[in-house]
Coordinates of C-alpha atoms in Angstrom, one line a residue:
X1 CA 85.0 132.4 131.6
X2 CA 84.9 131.9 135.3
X3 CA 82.6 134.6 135.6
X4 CA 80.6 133.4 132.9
X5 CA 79.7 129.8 133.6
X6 CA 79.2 131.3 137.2
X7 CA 82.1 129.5 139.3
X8 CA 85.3 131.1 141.2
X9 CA 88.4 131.3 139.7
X10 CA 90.1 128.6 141.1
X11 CA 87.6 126.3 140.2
X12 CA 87.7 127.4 136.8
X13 CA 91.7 127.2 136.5
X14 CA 91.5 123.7 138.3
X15 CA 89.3 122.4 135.4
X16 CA 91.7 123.6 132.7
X17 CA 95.0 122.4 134.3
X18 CA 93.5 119.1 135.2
X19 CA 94.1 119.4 138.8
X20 CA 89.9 119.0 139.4
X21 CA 88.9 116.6 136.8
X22 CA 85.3 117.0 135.5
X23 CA 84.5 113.1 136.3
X24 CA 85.1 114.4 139.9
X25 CA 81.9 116.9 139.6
X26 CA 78.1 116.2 140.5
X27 CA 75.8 114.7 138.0
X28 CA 74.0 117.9 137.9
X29 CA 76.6 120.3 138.1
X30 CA 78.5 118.7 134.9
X31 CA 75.3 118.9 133.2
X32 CA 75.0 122.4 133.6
X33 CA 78.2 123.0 132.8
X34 CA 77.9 121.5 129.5
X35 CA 74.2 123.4 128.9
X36 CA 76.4 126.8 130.1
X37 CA 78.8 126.4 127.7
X38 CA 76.3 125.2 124.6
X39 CA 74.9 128.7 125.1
X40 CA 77.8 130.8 125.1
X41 CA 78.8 129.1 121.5
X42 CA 80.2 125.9 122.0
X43 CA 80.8 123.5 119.2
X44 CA 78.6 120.6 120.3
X45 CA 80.5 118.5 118.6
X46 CA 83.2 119.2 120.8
X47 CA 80.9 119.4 123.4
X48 CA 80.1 115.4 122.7
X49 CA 83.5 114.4 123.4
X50 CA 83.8 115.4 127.0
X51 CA 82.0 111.9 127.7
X52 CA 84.7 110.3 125.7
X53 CA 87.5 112.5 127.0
X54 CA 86.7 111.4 131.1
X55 CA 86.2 107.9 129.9
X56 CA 90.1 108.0 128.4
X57 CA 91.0 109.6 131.5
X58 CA 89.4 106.8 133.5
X59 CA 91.4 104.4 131.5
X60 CA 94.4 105.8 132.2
X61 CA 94.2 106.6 135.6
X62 CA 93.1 103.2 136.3
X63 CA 95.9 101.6 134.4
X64 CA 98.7 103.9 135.9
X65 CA 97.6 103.2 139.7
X66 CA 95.4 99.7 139.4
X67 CA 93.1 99.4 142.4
X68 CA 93.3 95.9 143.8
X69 CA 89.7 95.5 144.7
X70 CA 88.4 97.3 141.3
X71 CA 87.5 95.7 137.5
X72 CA 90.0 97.7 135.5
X73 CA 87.6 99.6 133.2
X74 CA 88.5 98.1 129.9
X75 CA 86.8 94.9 131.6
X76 CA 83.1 96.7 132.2
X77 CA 82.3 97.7 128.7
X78 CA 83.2 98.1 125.3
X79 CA 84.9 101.1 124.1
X80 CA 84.2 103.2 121.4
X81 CA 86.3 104.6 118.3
X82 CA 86.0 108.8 120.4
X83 CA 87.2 107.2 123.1
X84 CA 90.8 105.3 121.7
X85 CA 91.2 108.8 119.5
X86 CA 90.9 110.4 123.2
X87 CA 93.6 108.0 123.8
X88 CA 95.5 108.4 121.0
X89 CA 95.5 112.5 121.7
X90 CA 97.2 111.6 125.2
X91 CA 99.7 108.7 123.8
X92 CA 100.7 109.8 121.1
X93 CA 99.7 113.3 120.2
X94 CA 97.5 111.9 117.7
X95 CA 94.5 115.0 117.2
X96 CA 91.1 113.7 117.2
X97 CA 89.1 113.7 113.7
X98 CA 86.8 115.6 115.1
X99 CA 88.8 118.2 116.5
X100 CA 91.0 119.1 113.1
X101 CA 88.1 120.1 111.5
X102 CA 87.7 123.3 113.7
X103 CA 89.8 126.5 113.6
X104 CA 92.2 126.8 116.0
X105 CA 92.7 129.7 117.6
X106 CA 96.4 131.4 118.7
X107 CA 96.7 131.6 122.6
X108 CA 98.4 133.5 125.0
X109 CA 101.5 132.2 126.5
X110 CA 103.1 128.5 126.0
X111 CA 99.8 126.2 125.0
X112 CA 100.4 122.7 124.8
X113 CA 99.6 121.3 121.6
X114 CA 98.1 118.2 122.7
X115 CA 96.9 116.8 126.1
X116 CA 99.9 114.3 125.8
X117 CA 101.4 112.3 128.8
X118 CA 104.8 112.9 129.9
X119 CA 107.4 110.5 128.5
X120 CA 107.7 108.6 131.6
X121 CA 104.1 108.2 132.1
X122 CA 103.2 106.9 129.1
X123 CA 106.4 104.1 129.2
X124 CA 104.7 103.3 132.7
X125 CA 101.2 103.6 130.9
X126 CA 102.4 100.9 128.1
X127 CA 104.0 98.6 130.3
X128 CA 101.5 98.3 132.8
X129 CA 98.8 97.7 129.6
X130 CA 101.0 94.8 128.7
X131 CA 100.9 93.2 132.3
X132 CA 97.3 93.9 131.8
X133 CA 97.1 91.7 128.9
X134 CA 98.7 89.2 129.8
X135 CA 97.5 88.6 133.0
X136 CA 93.5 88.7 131.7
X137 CA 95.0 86.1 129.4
X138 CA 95.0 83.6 132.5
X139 CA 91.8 84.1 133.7
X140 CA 90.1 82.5 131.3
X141 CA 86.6 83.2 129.3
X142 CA 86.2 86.1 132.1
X143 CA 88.9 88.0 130.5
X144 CA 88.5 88.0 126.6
X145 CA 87.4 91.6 126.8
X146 CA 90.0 93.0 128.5
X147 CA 92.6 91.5 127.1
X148 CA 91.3 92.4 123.6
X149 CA 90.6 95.9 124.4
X150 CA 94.2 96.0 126.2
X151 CA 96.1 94.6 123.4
X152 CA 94.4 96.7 121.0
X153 CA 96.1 100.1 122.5
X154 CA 99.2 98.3 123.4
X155 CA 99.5 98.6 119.4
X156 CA 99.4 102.5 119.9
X157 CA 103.0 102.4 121.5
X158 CA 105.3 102.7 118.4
X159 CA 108.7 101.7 120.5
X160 CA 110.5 98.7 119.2
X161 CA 109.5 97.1 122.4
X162 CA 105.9 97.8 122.2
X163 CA 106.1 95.6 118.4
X164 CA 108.0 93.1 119.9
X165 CA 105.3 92.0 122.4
X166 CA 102.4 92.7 120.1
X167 CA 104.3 90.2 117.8
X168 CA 104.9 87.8 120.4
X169 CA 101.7 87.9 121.8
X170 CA 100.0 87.3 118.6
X171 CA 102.5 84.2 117.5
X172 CA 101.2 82.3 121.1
X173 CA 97.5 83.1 120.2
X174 CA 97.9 82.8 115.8
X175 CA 95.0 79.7 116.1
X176 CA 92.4 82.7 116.7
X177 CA 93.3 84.5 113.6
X178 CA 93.4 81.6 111.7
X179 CA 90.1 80.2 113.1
X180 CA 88.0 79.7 110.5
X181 CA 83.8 81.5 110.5
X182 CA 82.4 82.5 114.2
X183 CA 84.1 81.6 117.2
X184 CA 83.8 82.6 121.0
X185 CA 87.2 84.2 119.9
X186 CA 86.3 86.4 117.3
X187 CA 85.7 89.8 118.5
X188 CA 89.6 88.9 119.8
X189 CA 91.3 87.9 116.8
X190 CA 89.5 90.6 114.9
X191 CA 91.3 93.1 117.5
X192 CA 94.8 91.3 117.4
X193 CA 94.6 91.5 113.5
X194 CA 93.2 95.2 113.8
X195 CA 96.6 95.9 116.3
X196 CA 99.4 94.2 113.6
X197 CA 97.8 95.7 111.0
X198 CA 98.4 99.2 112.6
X199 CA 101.9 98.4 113.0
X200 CA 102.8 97.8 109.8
X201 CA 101.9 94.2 109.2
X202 CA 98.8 93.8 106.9
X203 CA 99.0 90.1 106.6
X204 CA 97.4 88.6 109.8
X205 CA 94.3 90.9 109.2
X206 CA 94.3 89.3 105.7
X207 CA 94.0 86.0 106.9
X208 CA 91.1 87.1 109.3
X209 CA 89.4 88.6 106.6
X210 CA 89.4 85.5 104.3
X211 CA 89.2 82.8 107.4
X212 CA 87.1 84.7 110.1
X213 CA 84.5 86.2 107.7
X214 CA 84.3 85.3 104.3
X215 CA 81.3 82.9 103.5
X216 CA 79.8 83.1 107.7
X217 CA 76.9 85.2 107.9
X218 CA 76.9 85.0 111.6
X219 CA 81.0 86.8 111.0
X220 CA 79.5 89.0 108.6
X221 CA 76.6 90.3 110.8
X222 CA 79.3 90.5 113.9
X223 CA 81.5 92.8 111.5
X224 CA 78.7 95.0 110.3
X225 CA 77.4 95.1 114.7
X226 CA 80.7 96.0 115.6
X227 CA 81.9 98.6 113.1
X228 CA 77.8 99.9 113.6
X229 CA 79.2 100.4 117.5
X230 CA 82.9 101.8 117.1
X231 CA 81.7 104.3 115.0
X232 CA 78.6 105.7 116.6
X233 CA 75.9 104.2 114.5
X234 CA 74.7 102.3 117.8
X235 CA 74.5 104.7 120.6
X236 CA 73.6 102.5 123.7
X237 CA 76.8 101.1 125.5
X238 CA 78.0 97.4 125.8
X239 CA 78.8 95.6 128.9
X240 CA 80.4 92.8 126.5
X241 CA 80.8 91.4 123.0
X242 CA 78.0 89.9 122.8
X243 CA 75.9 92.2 120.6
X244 CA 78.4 91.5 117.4
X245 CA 76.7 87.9 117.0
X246 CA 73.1 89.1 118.0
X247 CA 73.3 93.1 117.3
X248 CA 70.9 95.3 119.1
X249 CA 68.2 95.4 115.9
X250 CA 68.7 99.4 115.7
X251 CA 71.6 100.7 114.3
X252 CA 71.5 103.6 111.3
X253 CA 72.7 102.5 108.2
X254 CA 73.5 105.9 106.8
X255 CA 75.4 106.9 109.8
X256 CA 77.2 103.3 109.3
X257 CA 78.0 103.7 105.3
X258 CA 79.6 107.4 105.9
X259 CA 81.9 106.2 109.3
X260 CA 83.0 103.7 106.8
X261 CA 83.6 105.6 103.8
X262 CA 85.5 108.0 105.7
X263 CA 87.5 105.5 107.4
X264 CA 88.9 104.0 103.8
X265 CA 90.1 107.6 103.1
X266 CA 91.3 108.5 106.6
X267 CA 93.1 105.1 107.9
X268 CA 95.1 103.0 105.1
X269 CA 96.2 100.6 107.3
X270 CA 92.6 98.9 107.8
X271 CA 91.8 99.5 104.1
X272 CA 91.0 95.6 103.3
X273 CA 89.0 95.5 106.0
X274 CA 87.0 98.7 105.3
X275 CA 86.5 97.6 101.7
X276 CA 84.8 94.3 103.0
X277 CA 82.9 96.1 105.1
X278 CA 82.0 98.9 102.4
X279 CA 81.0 95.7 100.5
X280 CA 79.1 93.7 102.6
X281 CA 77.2 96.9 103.9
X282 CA 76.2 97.8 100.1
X283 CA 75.3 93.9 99.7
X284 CA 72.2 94.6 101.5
X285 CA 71.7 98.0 101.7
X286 CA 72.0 98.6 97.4
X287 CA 69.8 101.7 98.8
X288 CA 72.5 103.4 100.4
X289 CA 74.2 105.9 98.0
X290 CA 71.2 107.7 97.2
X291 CA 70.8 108.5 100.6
X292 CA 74.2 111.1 100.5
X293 CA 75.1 111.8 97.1
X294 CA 77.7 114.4 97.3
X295 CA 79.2 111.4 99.7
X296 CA 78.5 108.6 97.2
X297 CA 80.6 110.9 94.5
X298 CA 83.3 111.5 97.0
X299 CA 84.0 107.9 97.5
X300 CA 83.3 106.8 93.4
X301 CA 86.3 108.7 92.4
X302 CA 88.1 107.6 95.8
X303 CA 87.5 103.9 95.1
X304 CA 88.9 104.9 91.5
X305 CA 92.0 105.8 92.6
X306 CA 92.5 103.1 94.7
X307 CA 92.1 100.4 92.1
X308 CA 94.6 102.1 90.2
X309 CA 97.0 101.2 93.4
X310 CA 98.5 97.7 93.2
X311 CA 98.5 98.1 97.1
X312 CA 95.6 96.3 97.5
X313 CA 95.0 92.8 98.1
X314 CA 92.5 91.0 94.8
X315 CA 90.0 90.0 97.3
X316 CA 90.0 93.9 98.3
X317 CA 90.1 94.9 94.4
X318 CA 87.0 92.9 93.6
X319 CA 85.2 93.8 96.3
X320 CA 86.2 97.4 95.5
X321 CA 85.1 97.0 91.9
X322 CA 81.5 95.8 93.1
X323 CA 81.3 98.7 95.8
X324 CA 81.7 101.1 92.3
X325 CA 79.7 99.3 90.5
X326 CA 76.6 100.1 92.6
X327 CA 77.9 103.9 93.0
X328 CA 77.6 103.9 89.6
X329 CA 74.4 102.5 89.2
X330 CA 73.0 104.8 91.7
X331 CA 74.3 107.7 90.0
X332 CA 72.4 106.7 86.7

């Protein structure tokens, strides 16, 4: 491979054990990496994810030995879904959707199965997140986004510690999830719901759903903007939150209606709150199903087998039952 990309040994060893990260290489010289390797057969999907990958590096480095004088990186922009399943990968093992779908191929030697941190790392990882939480917490308007983002993967550490604090945090801060329409404190509650309900408690990201978005077109157009960003369907990054309120006027609806669809199959925990989304998305887009039909038959008999579930909450159950209704229709 050395040979191949055109680089010595070392270098090429240096890149695969970590010890010279790629963020650490020229502009130009990481493009032409990634061009080298797109010609010798590289997935390009996998190819994508470097971007992703350095940026979860970033994070962590950042978070494991803080700079006094620097923005912690959470603070600068908004992340993406590639980026928290980069995350996830290092936390908690967690493999990427878009790395399961490939083959994977046996390897000499003792491989690691994931890129994941060593115990004690990722306890001093957690930890410090927390601190960083809490202390965004104090400064004010200046730190909503940090401390969103930070709680947020605080709710990937599964210890009994880890819940603890997410619960405590949330019972100091329960007037944002229960804040009814738009408020300078959405895009936070919709996060702290988003963290309890990966834990294992559904009910604050309930109330958000009914309080925080039902009946507000401005919470309804945030939701649509933000879930359009997290999963790819708006490319540009954001410095901030404040394209959920105004959007950027150019996202891709079919890109939008499949990263949600897939969602409600791949991650139960959110389901209510893909179903609303699913719903309002539909709402004004009838359209959409006949853009991907094998898709639109996929999630029919999905939705099918969900309402025969008594899982679900009845807002989600009629909101699922209109979602099939215009499947339906469009298959007609």
């Amino acid at each position: 491979m050395a040979e191949a990309i055109g680089v010595d040994l070392a270098t090429w060893q240096g890149w695969e054990t970590g010890r010279r990260p790629l963020a650490n290489m020229k502009a130009g010289a990481l493009l032409n990496l990634r061009r080298r390797l797109l010609v010798l057969g590289s997935d390009p999907h996998v190819l994508h994810l470097l971007d992703p990958a350095m940026d979860a590096d970033h994070i962590i480095s950042a978070t494991l030995h803080p700079e006094p004088t620097a923005p912690h990186p959470l603070a600068d922009w908004v992340h993406t879904r590639d980026t928290a399943h980069m995350l996830a990968w290092a936390l908690n093992g967690t493999t990427p959707l878009a790395l399961t779908r490939g083959v994977s191929l046996a390897r000499r030697g003792p491989v690691a199965k994931a890129p994941l941190l060593p115990a004690p790392d990722r306890s001093a990882f957690f930890s410090q997140l927390r601190e960083t939480a809490d202390s965004a917490v104090r400064t004010g308007e200046s730190g909503l986004l940090l401390h969103r983002q930070a709680l947020y993967l605080c709710s990937y550490d599964q210890t009994p510690e880890a819940t603890s604090w997410v619960g405590h945090a949330v019972h100091v801060r329960r007037d944002l999830i229960r804040a009814r329409g738009w408020t300078p404190h959405w895009s936070t509650a919709r996060s702290t719901a988003a963290a309890l309900a990966r834990l294992g408690d559904r009910r604050p990201l309930l109330d958000f759903i009914d309080r925080a978005l039902v009946d507000d077109d401005t919470a309804e157009t945030a939701n649509l903007n933000y879930w359009a960003y997290w999963l790819g369907s708006i490319r540009e990054p954001q410095p901030d939150d404040g394209f959920m309120r105004h959007g950027t006027g150019d996202w891709e609806p079919v890109r939008l209606f499949r990263g949600l669809a897939g969602g409600l199959q791949q991650a139960p925990a959110y389901a209510d709150l893909y179903v609303h989304s699913l719903w309002a998305l539909l709402t004004t887009h009838r359209w959409l199903p006949l853009a991907d039909h094998a898709l639109t038959d996929t999630l029919c008999a999905h939705t099918a087998q969900l309402l025969d579930h008594d899982e679900i909450s009845p807002r989600a159950r009629r909101e699922l039952s209109a979602v099939q209704y215009v499947l339906r229709s469009s298959r007609t």
